[in-house]
mmCIF file of C-alpha atoms and ligand atoms in Angstrom:
data_model
loop_
_atom_site.group_PDB
_atom_site.id
_atom_site.type_symbol
_atom_site.label_atom_id
_atom_site.label_comp_id
_atom_site.label_asym_id
_atom_site.label_seq_id
_atom_site.Cartn_x
_atom_site.Cartn_y
_atom_site.Cartn_z
ATOM 1 C CA UNK A 1 17.532 -25.453 -21.278
ATOM 2 C CA UNK A 2 15.502 -23.199 -18.978
ATOM 3 C CA UNK A 3 13.028 -22.385 -21.723
ATOM 4 C CA UNK A 4 12.617 -26.110 -22.552
ATOM 5 C CA UNK A 5 11.789 -26.796 -18.905
ATOM 6 C CA UNK A 6 9.450 -23.821 -18.768
ATOM 7 C CA UNK A 7 7.631 -24.894 -21.924
ATOM 8 C CA UNK A 8 7.219 -28.462 -20.721
ATOM 9 C CA UNK A 9 5.937 -27.170 -17.363
ATOM 10 C CA UNK A 10 3.398 -24.985 -19.174
ATOM 11 C CA UNK A 11 2.228 -27.797 -21.449
ATOM 12 C CA UNK A 12 1.819 -30.091 -18.414
ATOM 13 C CA UNK A 13 -0.185 -27.327 -16.770
ATOM 14 C CA UNK A 14 -2.410 -26.999 -19.852
ATOM 15 C CA UNK A 15 -2.913 -30.778 -19.831
ATOM 16 C CA UNK A 16 -4.415 -30.588 -16.336
ATOM 17 C CA UNK A 17 -6.359 -27.380 -16.973
ATOM 18 C CA UNK A 18 -8.019 -28.935 -20.037
ATOM 19 C CA UNK A 19 -9.361 -31.719 -17.807
ATOM 20 C CA UNK A 20 -10.127 -29.532 -14.792
ATOM 21 C CA UNK A 21 -13.793 -30.499 -14.876
ATOM 22 C CA UNK A 22 -12.609 -33.733 -13.184
ATOM 23 C CA UNK A 23 -11.745 -33.327 -9.496
ATOM 24 C CA UNK A 24 -8.268 -34.947 -9.451
ATOM 25 C CA UNK A 25 -7.100 -32.981 -12.501
ATOM 26 C CA UNK A 26 -8.562 -29.800 -11.069
ATOM 27 C CA UNK A 27 -6.611 -30.448 -7.858
ATOM 28 C CA UNK A 28 -3.292 -30.672 -9.721
ATOM 29 C CA UNK A 29 -4.121 -27.648 -11.892
ATOM 30 C CA UNK A 30 -4.984 -25.679 -8.769
ATOM 31 C CA UNK A 31 -1.659 -26.627 -7.123
ATOM 32 C CA UNK A 32 0.185 -25.465 -10.224
ATOM 33 C CA UNK A 33 -1.740 -22.172 -10.264
ATOM 34 C CA UNK A 34 -0.977 -21.724 -6.552
ATOM 35 C CA UNK A 35 2.730 -21.897 -7.388
ATOM 36 C CA UNK A 36 2.291 -18.861 -9.650
ATOM 37 C CA UNK A 37 0.404 -17.053 -6.901
ATOM 38 C CA UNK A 38 3.175 -17.477 -4.319
ATOM 39 C CA UNK A 39 4.864 -14.156 -5.013
ATOM 40 C CA UNK A 40 1.605 -12.274 -4.611
ATOM 41 C CA UNK A 41 0.778 -14.293 -1.480
ATOM 42 C CA UNK A 42 4.103 -13.203 0.006
ATOM 43 C CA UNK A 43 3.165 -9.549 -0.592
ATOM 44 C CA UNK A 44 -0.168 -10.179 1.169
ATOM 45 C CA UNK A 45 1.697 -11.734 4.116
ATOM 46 C CA UNK A 46 4.095 -8.769 4.249
ATOM 47 C CA UNK A 47 1.046 -6.504 4.490
ATOM 48 C CA UNK A 48 -0.285 -8.578 7.380
ATOM 49 C CA UNK A 49 3.153 -8.644 9.031
ATOM 50 C CA UNK A 50 3.347 -4.836 8.922
ATOM 51 C CA UNK A 51 -0.199 -4.600 10.280
ATOM 52 C CA UNK A 52 0.450 -6.921 13.221
ATOM 53 C CA UNK A 53 3.748 -5.217 14.106
ATOM 54 C CA UNK A 54 2.185 -1.742 14.287
ATOM 55 C CA UNK A 55 4.215 -0.461 11.339
ATOM 56 C CA UNK A 56 3.495 3.258 10.881
ATOM 57 C CA UNK A 57 2.095 2.910 7.361
ATOM 58 C CA UNK A 58 -0.230 0.137 8.510
ATOM 59 C CA UNK A 59 -1.308 2.089 11.597
ATOM 60 C CA UNK A 60 -2.033 5.213 9.545
ATOM 61 C CA UNK A 61 -4.229 3.111 7.286
ATOM 62 C CA UNK A 62 -6.007 1.534 10.259
ATOM 63 C CA UNK A 63 -6.651 5.024 11.640
ATOM 64 C CA UNK A 64 -8.387 6.007 8.401
ATOM 65 C CA UNK A 65 -10.445 2.812 8.443
ATOM 66 C CA UNK A 66 -11.532 3.295 12.064
ATOM 67 C CA UNK A 67 -12.385 6.980 11.687
ATOM 68 C CA UNK A 68 -14.583 5.934 8.799
ATOM 69 C CA UNK A 69 -16.140 3.159 10.892
ATOM 70 C CA UNK A 70 -17.149 5.800 13.417
ATOM 71 C CA UNK A 71 -18.674 7.900 10.632
ATOM 72 C CA UNK A 72 -20.686 4.909 9.518
ATOM 73 C CA UNK A 73 -21.863 4.362 13.095
ATOM 74 C CA UNK A 74 -22.878 8.027 13.303
ATOM 75 C CA UNK A 75 -25.029 7.816 10.158
ATOM 76 C CA UNK A 76 -26.751 4.588 11.222
ATOM 77 C CA UNK A 77 -30.523 4.605 11.508
ATOM 78 C CA UNK A 78 -31.269 4.301 14.366
ATOM 79 C CA UNK A 79 -27.968 5.446 15.857
ATOM 80 C CA UNK A 80 -26.965 2.910 18.516
ATOM 81 C CA UNK A 81 -24.990 4.791 21.162
ATOM 82 C CA UNK A 82 -22.430 3.878 22.374
ATOM 83 C CA UNK A 83 -20.842 1.912 19.539
ATOM 84 C CA UNK A 84 -17.246 1.047 18.671
ATOM 85 C CA UNK A 85 -16.047 -0.524 21.915
ATOM 86 C CA UNK A 86 -13.663 -2.751 19.987
ATOM 87 C CA UNK A 87 -12.012 0.030 17.988
ATOM 88 C CA UNK A 88 -12.611 3.549 19.409
ATOM 89 C CA UNK A 89 -10.212 3.210 22.399
ATOM 90 C CA UNK A 90 -7.533 1.630 20.176
ATOM 91 C CA UNK A 91 -8.054 4.383 17.596
ATOM 92 C CA UNK A 92 -7.427 7.121 20.170
ATOM 93 C CA UNK A 93 -4.209 5.344 21.214
ATOM 94 C CA UNK A 94 -3.087 4.988 17.599
ATOM 95 C CA UNK A 95 -3.701 8.680 16.936
ATOM 96 C CA UNK A 96 -1.679 9.595 20.053
ATOM 97 C CA UNK A 97 1.196 7.411 18.875
ATOM 98 C CA UNK A 98 1.170 8.838 15.369
ATOM 99 C CA UNK A 99 0.962 12.440 16.637
ATOM 100 C CA UNK A 100 4.017 11.718 18.842
ATOM 101 C CA UNK A 101 5.849 10.435 15.787
ATOM 102 C CA UNK A 102 4.714 13.474 13.817
ATOM 103 C CA UNK A 103 3.518 11.037 11.161
ATOM 104 C CA UNK A 104 -0.208 11.806 10.902
ATOM 105 C CA UNK A 105 -0.867 13.797 7.698
ATOM 106 C CA UNK A 106 -2.736 17.082 8.419
ATOM 107 C CA UNK A 107 -5.838 16.041 6.480
ATOM 108 C CA UNK A 108 -6.077 12.771 8.407
ATOM 109 C CA UNK A 109 -5.604 14.614 11.708
ATOM 110 C CA UNK A 110 -8.317 17.149 10.828
ATOM 111 C CA UNK A 111 -10.746 14.406 9.808
ATOM 112 C CA UNK A 112 -10.038 12.247 12.878
ATOM 113 C CA UNK A 113 -10.378 15.274 15.152
ATOM 114 C CA UNK A 114 -13.747 16.321 13.719
ATOM 115 C CA UNK A 115 -15.204 12.822 13.677
ATOM 116 C CA UNK A 116 -14.022 11.954 17.192
ATOM 117 C CA UNK A 117 -15.262 15.321 18.515
ATOM 118 C CA UNK A 118 -18.663 14.521 17.004
ATOM 119 C CA UNK A 119 -18.531 10.999 18.460
ATOM 120 C CA UNK A 120 -17.774 12.245 21.983
ATOM 121 C CA UNK A 121 -20.529 14.903 21.686
ATOM 122 C CA UNK A 122 -23.009 12.238 20.703
ATOM 123 C CA UNK A 123 -21.893 9.992 23.585
ATOM 124 C CA UNK A 124 -21.793 12.805 26.175
ATOM 125 C CA UNK A 125 -24.589 11.217 28.217
ATOM 126 C CA UNK A 126 -23.054 7.740 28.107
ATOM 127 C CA UNK A 127 -21.621 6.486 31.398
ATOM 128 C CA UNK A 128 -19.677 3.429 30.157
ATOM 129 C CA UNK A 129 -16.127 3.387 31.532
ATOM 130 C CA UNK A 130 -14.529 2.633 28.172
ATOM 131 C CA UNK A 131 -16.182 5.686 26.571
ATOM 132 C CA UNK A 132 -15.064 7.890 29.466
ATOM 133 C CA UNK A 133 -11.485 6.568 29.217
ATOM 134 C CA UNK A 134 -11.402 7.071 25.452
ATOM 135 C CA UNK A 135 -12.805 10.607 25.850
ATOM 136 C CA UNK A 136 -10.106 11.446 28.422
ATOM 137 C CA UNK A 137 -7.467 10.031 26.063
ATOM 138 C CA UNK A 138 -8.844 12.107 23.187
ATOM 139 C CA UNK A 139 -8.914 15.333 25.240
ATOM 140 C CA UNK A 140 -5.329 14.690 26.361
ATOM 141 C CA UNK A 141 -4.254 14.810 22.721
ATOM 142 C CA UNK A 142 -4.998 18.574 22.746
ATOM 143 C CA UNK A 143 -5.332 18.588 18.998
ATOM 144 C CA UNK A 144 -4.851 22.131 17.905
ATOM 145 C CA UNK A 145 -6.931 21.916 14.750
ATOM 146 C CA UNK A 146 -9.884 24.111 13.906
ATOM 147 C CA UNK A 147 -13.016 22.100 13.239
ATOM 148 C CA UNK A 148 -13.453 21.826 9.488
ATOM 149 C CA UNK A 149 -16.895 20.286 9.586
ATOM 150 C CA UNK A 150 -15.533 16.947 8.323
ATOM 151 C CA UNK A 151 -18.476 15.078 9.813
ATOM 152 C CA UNK A 152 -21.552 13.335 8.438
ATOM 153 C CA UNK A 153 -23.984 15.820 6.848
ATOM 154 C CA UNK A 154 -27.381 15.493 5.157
ATOM 155 C CA UNK A 155 -27.183 14.703 1.478
ATOM 156 C CA UNK A 156 -29.213 17.838 0.749
ATOM 157 C CA UNK A 157 -26.194 19.912 1.841
ATOM 158 C CA UNK A 158 -23.827 18.335 -0.700
ATOM 159 C CA UNK A 159 -22.540 20.704 -3.397
ATOM 160 C CA UNK A 160 -24.594 20.643 -6.590
ATOM 161 C CA UNK A 161 -22.988 19.265 -9.750
ATOM 162 C CA UNK A 162 -23.541 20.841 -13.154
ATOM 163 C CA UNK A 163 -22.106 17.860 -15.075
ATOM 164 C CA UNK A 164 -24.978 16.569 -17.172
ATOM 165 C CA UNK A 165 -25.325 12.934 -18.231
ATOM 166 C CA UNK A 166 -24.761 14.175 -21.808
ATOM 167 C CA UNK A 167 -21.463 15.806 -20.825
ATOM 168 C CA UNK A 168 -20.349 12.727 -18.904
ATOM 169 C CA UNK A 169 -21.281 10.350 -21.705
ATOM 170 C CA UNK A 170 -19.516 12.567 -24.233
ATOM 171 C CA UNK A 171 -16.365 12.483 -22.108
ATOM 172 C CA UNK A 172 -16.614 8.686 -21.812
ATOM 173 C CA UNK A 173 -16.972 8.312 -25.581
ATOM 174 C CA UNK A 174 -14.190 10.792 -26.300
ATOM 175 C CA UNK A 175 -11.707 9.027 -24.019
ATOM 176 C CA UNK A 176 -9.981 6.274 -25.953
ATOM 177 C CA UNK A 177 -6.634 4.609 -25.360
ATOM 178 C CA UNK A 178 -4.076 6.711 -27.180
ATOM 179 C CA UNK A 179 -0.626 5.286 -27.838
ATOM 180 C CA UNK A 180 0.986 7.955 -30.016
ATOM 181 C CA UNK A 181 1.978 11.226 -28.451
ATOM 182 C CA UNK A 182 3.503 14.569 -29.329
ATOM 183 C CA UNK A 183 6.873 15.138 -27.646
ATOM 184 C CA UNK A 184 5.485 18.158 -25.729
ATOM 185 C CA UNK A 185 6.174 17.983 -22.011
ATOM 186 C CA UNK A 186 3.250 17.424 -19.674
ATOM 187 C CA UNK A 187 2.340 20.158 -17.212
ATOM 188 C CA UNK A 188 2.930 18.729 -13.728
ATOM 189 C CA UNK A 189 0.345 20.997 -12.127
ATOM 190 C CA UNK A 190 -2.278 19.647 -14.508
ATOM 191 C CA UNK A 191 -1.339 16.123 -13.435
ATOM 192 C CA UNK A 192 -1.680 17.107 -9.769
ATOM 193 C CA UNK A 193 -5.124 18.484 -10.575
ATOM 194 C CA UNK A 194 -6.075 15.163 -12.165
ATOM 195 C CA UNK A 195 -4.697 13.339 -9.122
ATOM 196 C CA UNK A 196 -6.877 15.465 -6.851
ATOM 197 C CA UNK A 197 -9.865 14.192 -8.823
ATOM 198 C CA UNK A 198 -8.540 10.617 -8.590
ATOM 199 C CA UNK A 199 -8.184 11.134 -4.843
ATOM 200 C CA UNK A 200 -11.954 11.681 -4.562
ATOM 201 C CA UNK A 201 -12.638 8.110 -5.713
ATOM 202 C CA UNK A 202 -14.332 5.579 -3.463
ATOM 203 C CA UNK A 203 -12.109 3.069 -1.677
ATOM 204 C CA UNK A 204 -12.738 0.192 0.717
ATOM 205 C CA UNK A 205 -13.223 1.754 4.194
ATOM 206 C CA UNK A 206 -11.755 4.987 2.779
ATOM 207 C CA UNK A 207 -8.257 3.568 3.299
ATOM 208 C CA UNK A 208 -6.946 4.906 -0.029
ATOM 209 C CA UNK A 209 -3.905 2.653 0.026
ATOM 210 C CA UNK A 210 -2.972 3.682 -3.492
ATOM 211 C CA UNK A 211 -0.213 5.851 -4.859
ATOM 212 C CA UNK A 212 0.601 7.044 -8.362
ATOM 213 C CA UNK A 213 4.337 7.010 -8.985
ATOM 214 C CA UNK A 214 4.825 9.670 -11.662
ATOM 215 C CA UNK A 215 7.446 9.657 -14.391
ATOM 216 C CA UNK A 216 8.066 12.599 -16.714
ATOM 217 C CA UNK A 217 10.098 12.551 -19.918
ATOM 218 C CA UNK A 218 10.818 9.547 -22.156
ATOM 219 C CA UNK A 219 14.193 9.056 -20.465
ATOM 220 C CA UNK A 220 12.246 8.099 -17.316
ATOM 221 C CA UNK A 221 9.120 6.558 -18.827
ATOM 222 C CA UNK A 222 10.750 4.277 -21.386
ATOM 223 C CA UNK A 223 12.824 2.063 -19.055
ATOM 224 C CA UNK A 224 9.766 1.526 -16.846
ATOM 225 C CA UNK A 225 7.389 0.887 -19.741
ATOM 226 C CA UNK A 226 9.909 -1.591 -21.156
ATOM 227 C CA UNK A 227 9.483 -3.761 -18.048
ATOM 228 C CA UNK A 228 6.060 -4.838 -19.348
ATOM 229 C CA UNK A 229 5.219 -6.502 -22.618
ATOM 230 C CA UNK A 230 2.192 -4.416 -23.552
ATOM 231 C CA UNK A 231 4.016 -1.306 -24.756
ATOM 232 C CA UNK A 232 6.008 -2.925 -27.548
ATOM 233 C CA UNK A 233 6.434 -0.433 -30.395
ATOM 234 C CA UNK A 234 5.316 2.711 -28.604
ATOM 235 C CA UNK A 235 7.238 2.784 -25.278
ATOM 236 C CA UNK A 236 9.942 5.121 -26.565
ATOM 237 C CA UNK A 237 7.768 8.189 -27.164
ATOM 238 C CA UNK A 238 5.577 8.385 -24.045
ATOM 239 C CA UNK A 239 6.024 11.793 -22.398
ATOM 240 C CA UNK A 240 4.600 10.857 -18.989
ATOM 241 C CA UNK A 241 3.536 7.752 -17.120
ATOM 242 C CA UNK A 242 2.153 6.675 -13.780
ATOM 243 C CA UNK A 243 2.816 3.418 -11.997
ATOM 244 C CA UNK A 244 -0.317 2.735 -9.960
ATOM 245 C CA UNK A 245 0.803 1.040 -6.750
ATOM 246 C CA UNK A 246 -1.316 -0.533 -4.017
ATOM 247 C CA UNK A 247 -0.049 -0.977 -0.473
ATOM 248 C CA UNK A 248 -1.124 -4.091 1.438
ATOM 249 C CA UNK A 249 0.060 -2.848 4.857
ATOM 250 C CA UNK A 250 -3.125 -2.107 6.787
ATOM 251 C CA UNK A 251 -4.999 -5.232 5.677
ATOM 252 C CA UNK A 252 -4.966 -7.979 8.251
ATOM 253 C CA UNK A 253 -7.152 -10.402 6.370
ATOM 254 C CA UNK A 254 -6.267 -12.357 3.264
ATOM 255 C CA UNK A 255 -9.833 -11.859 2.028
ATOM 256 C CA UNK A 256 -9.080 -8.118 1.649
ATOM 257 C CA UNK A 257 -6.261 -8.798 -0.816
ATOM 258 C CA UNK A 258 -8.173 -7.493 -3.823
ATOM 259 C CA UNK A 259 -9.073 -4.121 -2.309
ATOM 260 C CA UNK A 260 -5.966 -2.411 -3.691
ATOM 261 C CA UNK A 261 -6.787 -3.502 -7.247
ATOM 262 C CA UNK A 262 -10.398 -2.412 -6.996
ATOM 263 C CA UNK A 263 -9.471 0.891 -5.347
ATOM 264 C CA UNK A 264 -6.586 1.373 -7.770
ATOM 265 C CA UNK A 265 -8.876 0.741 -10.736
ATOM 266 C CA UNK A 266 -11.496 3.190 -9.504
ATOM 267 C CA UNK A 267 -8.923 5.921 -8.807
ATOM 268 C CA UNK A 268 -7.288 5.293 -12.173
ATOM 269 C CA UNK A 269 -10.559 5.722 -14.042
ATOM 270 C CA UNK A 270 -11.144 9.093 -12.366
ATOM 271 C CA UNK A 271 -7.560 10.020 -13.216
ATOM 272 C CA UNK A 272 -8.064 9.137 -16.896
ATOM 273 C CA UNK A 273 -11.259 11.184 -17.126
ATOM 274 C CA UNK A 274 -9.618 14.130 -15.401
ATOM 275 C CA UNK A 275 -6.617 13.942 -17.764
ATOM 276 C CA UNK A 276 -9.011 13.936 -20.694
ATOM 277 C CA UNK A 277 -10.719 17.139 -19.497
ATOM 278 C CA UNK A 278 -7.246 18.698 -19.280
ATOM 279 C CA UNK A 279 -6.450 17.831 -22.895
ATOM 280 C CA UNK A 280 -4.247 14.871 -22.003
ATOM 281 C CA UNK A 281 -4.722 11.440 -23.563
ATOM 282 C CA UNK A 282 -3.783 8.165 -21.930
ATOM 283 C CA UNK A 283 -3.447 4.417 -22.234
ATOM 284 C CA UNK A 284 -3.631 1.889 -19.402
ATOM 285 C CA UNK A 285 -0.883 -0.738 -19.487
ATOM 286 C CA UNK A 286 -1.291 -4.225 -18.113
ATOM 287 C CA UNK A 287 1.010 -5.288 -15.268
ATOM 288 C CA UNK A 288 1.952 -8.991 -15.434
ATOM 289 C CA UNK A 289 2.235 -10.195 -11.837
ATOM 290 C CA UNK A 290 5.482 -12.127 -12.249
ATOM 291 C CA UNK A 291 8.600 -12.040 -10.056
ATOM 292 C CA UNK A 292 10.911 -11.184 -12.953
ATOM 293 C CA UNK A 293 8.830 -8.064 -13.790
ATOM 294 C CA UNK A 294 9.078 -6.933 -10.171
ATOM 295 C CA UNK A 295 12.854 -7.411 -10.279
ATOM 296 C CA UNK A 296 12.930 -5.282 -13.428
ATOM 297 C CA UNK A 297 10.702 -2.431 -12.247
ATOM 298 C CA UNK A 298 12.419 -2.254 -8.847
ATOM 299 C CA UNK A 299 15.517 -0.988 -10.654
ATOM 300 C CA UNK A 300 13.535 2.183 -11.431
ATOM 301 C CA UNK A 301 10.770 2.417 -8.822
ATOM 302 C CA UNK A 302 11.235 1.758 -5.094
ATOM 303 C CA UNK A 303 8.617 -0.710 -3.894
ATOM 304 C CA UNK A 304 8.119 -1.933 -0.325
ATOM 305 C CA UNK A 305 7.638 -5.717 -0.044
ATOM 306 C CA UNK A 306 3.908 -5.267 0.575
ATOM 307 C CA UNK A 307 3.439 -3.015 -2.437
ATOM 308 C CA UNK A 308 1.866 -4.391 -5.593
ATOM 309 C CA UNK A 309 1.755 -2.795 -9.011
ATOM 310 C CA UNK A 310 -1.873 -2.417 -10.091
ATOM 311 C CA UNK A 311 -1.135 -1.150 -13.609
ATOM 312 C CA UNK A 312 0.758 1.485 -15.534
ATOM 313 C CA UNK A 313 -0.731 4.508 -17.295
ATOM 314 C CA UNK A 314 0.967 6.196 -20.239
ATOM 315 C CA UNK A 315 -0.189 9.739 -20.929
ATOM 316 C CA UNK A 316 0.577 12.960 -22.744
ATOM 317 C CA UNK A 317 -0.623 15.206 -25.560
ATOM 318 C CA UNK A 318 -1.998 13.018 -28.335
ATOM 319 C CA UNK A 319 -0.310 13.065 -31.725
ATOM 320 C CA UNK A 320 -3.306 14.247 -33.796
ATOM 321 C CA UNK A 321 -2.253 12.016 -36.697
ATOM 322 C CA UNK A 322 -1.749 8.885 -34.562
ATOM 323 C CA UNK A 323 -4.345 6.215 -35.242
ATOM 324 C CA UNK A 324 -6.562 5.155 -32.346
ATOM 325 C CA UNK A 325 -8.450 1.840 -32.327
ATOM 326 C CA UNK A 326 -12.196 2.310 -32.187
ATOM 327 C CA UNK A 327 -12.404 -0.314 -29.401
ATOM 328 C CA UNK A 328 -16.115 -0.589 -30.018
ATOM 329 C CA UNK A 329 -17.966 -1.468 -26.825
ATOM 330 C CA UNK A 330 -20.335 -4.245 -25.865
ATOM 331 C CA UNK A 331 -23.999 -3.268 -25.802
ATOM 332 C CA UNK A 332 -25.893 -2.793 -22.576
ATOM 333 C CA UNK A 333 -27.798 -6.007 -23.279
ATOM 334 C CA UNK A 334 -24.519 -7.724 -22.348
ATOM 335 C CA UNK A 335 -23.705 -5.468 -19.389
ATOM 336 C CA UNK A 336 -27.152 -5.825 -17.890
ATOM 337 C CA UNK A 337 -28.545 -9.004 -16.428
ATOM 338 C CA UNK A 338 -31.923 -9.259 -14.837
ATOM 339 C CA UNK A 339 -33.672 -11.752 -12.647
HETATM 340 C C1 LIG B 1 -5.966 -2.948 -17.130
HETATM 341 C C2 LIG B 1 -5.689 -2.586 -18.567
HETATM 342 C C3 LIG B 1 -4.549 -3.036 -19.157
HETATM 343 C C4 LIG B 1 -4.247 -2.660 -20.474
HETATM 344 N N1 LIG B 1 -3.053 -3.044 -21.004
HETATM 345 C C5 LIG B 1 -2.702 -2.580 -22.214
HETATM 346 C C6 LIG B 1 -1.411 -2.859 -22.713
HETATM 347 O O1 LIG B 1 -0.600 -3.522 -22.069
HETATM 348 N N2 LIG B 1 -1.072 -2.369 -23.923
HETATM 349 C C7 LIG B 1 -1.941 -1.603 -24.665
HETATM 350 O O2 LIG B 1 -1.575 -1.178 -25.753
HETATM 351 N N3 LIG B 1 -3.192 -1.324 -24.201
HETATM 352 C C8 LIG B 1 -3.578 -1.774 -22.994
HETATM 353 N N4 LIG B 1 -4.812 -1.471 -22.481
HETATM 354 C C9 LIG B 1 -5.743 -0.657 -23.257
HETATM 355 C C10 LIG B 1 -6.877 -1.509 -23.775
HETATM 356 O O3 LIG B 1 -6.475 -2.200 -24.916
HETATM 357 C C11 LIG B 1 -8.065 -0.579 -24.055
HETATM 358 O O4 LIG B 1 -8.477 0.044 -22.858
HETATM 359 C C12 LIG B 1 -9.250 -1.340 -24.646
HETATM 360 O O5 LIG B 1 -8.995 -1.837 -25.899
HETATM 361 C C13 LIG B 1 -10.451 -0.430 -24.734
HETATM 362 O O6 LIG B 1 -10.132 0.698 -25.520
HETATM 363 P P1 LIG B 1 -10.356 2.174 -24.979
HETATM 364 O O7 LIG B 1 -9.493 2.339 -23.759
HETATM 365 O O8 LIG B 1 -9.885 3.048 -26.097
HETATM 366 O O9 LIG B 1 -11.783 2.350 -24.650
HETATM 367 C C14 LIG B 1 -5.145 -1.854 -21.198
HETATM 368 C C15 LIG B 1 -6.327 -1.439 -20.583
HETATM 369 C C16 LIG B 1 -6.592 -1.782 -19.280
HETATM 370 C C17 LIG B 1 -7.866 -1.277 -18.620
#
């Protein structure tokens, strides 16, 4: 009965979509699509709820965003001092609160300390009351961290890279989605190494609201991979997997709702390349954004209400005899458009 209703709902939906070039039909089709988006919208609202209620995870994310905003102000040409009236004082208060709660990760504390120290050096001649109050608040924190030089620096001082375009292109061509693996276990330290590379990826305002939930051994990977449709036939022999999860706490605006997918995609690509250099093959797995899939995966992976699955990644040592699709790519004439 349920499947009859579902099928008739879907065929009604297709009826309107097929005529969506006409306003009234497009309106109905849009309302029907919005119904499917409700679950995701609720996750977005949970993220906003946590942000407005000063939830720790949201505040830690806002701290990262605001430290980065200061960095961007410091690199501005010309530098307009003082800047940040609407976020520097609040940032100092947030840091104080998170230090009290012992919740600020050491790398975030070190970065915030260096950037704020630089900011208050640069504004040392400024007489505005709000700068003075923020400086006093910052000094009162008595952060006992050695300066690590985590401040803006000229590009000429960046470490050189010896990765040639040939080497990078070779790696890109060599990486292909592999679905058949040897049963050999995956070295967890190698995966951490790959995650460190993934962690260097760009992210919107450097928030990095992404985590990789790791699963090792088919007894752990299979039940999770079975929650999606795209692993039919090969889910039972995947030695390791990652569930890429984006956290919406820390985003106050609905228009930022895609950041976790973009950031998650960028970090995942770095992760895949890093795995490849470590002799590990991988395959991304699509995550269907449907309530029933969330119910299923939550039996194996704890997810906060604002957390969204971006995708899954199966990985391990490739079975050398397993066939791999060529997945031939589009030419650059397609990728490139010009005015
Ligand atoms: C977001 C995403 C979802 C994917 N989902 C699946 C999937 O569910 N099942 C699968 O076998 N492959 C999946 N793939 C792998 C694609 O089929 C593969 O990346 C594509 O054919 C290009 O091949 P290549 O990765 O070897 O270059 C997915 C890839 C991406 C990026």
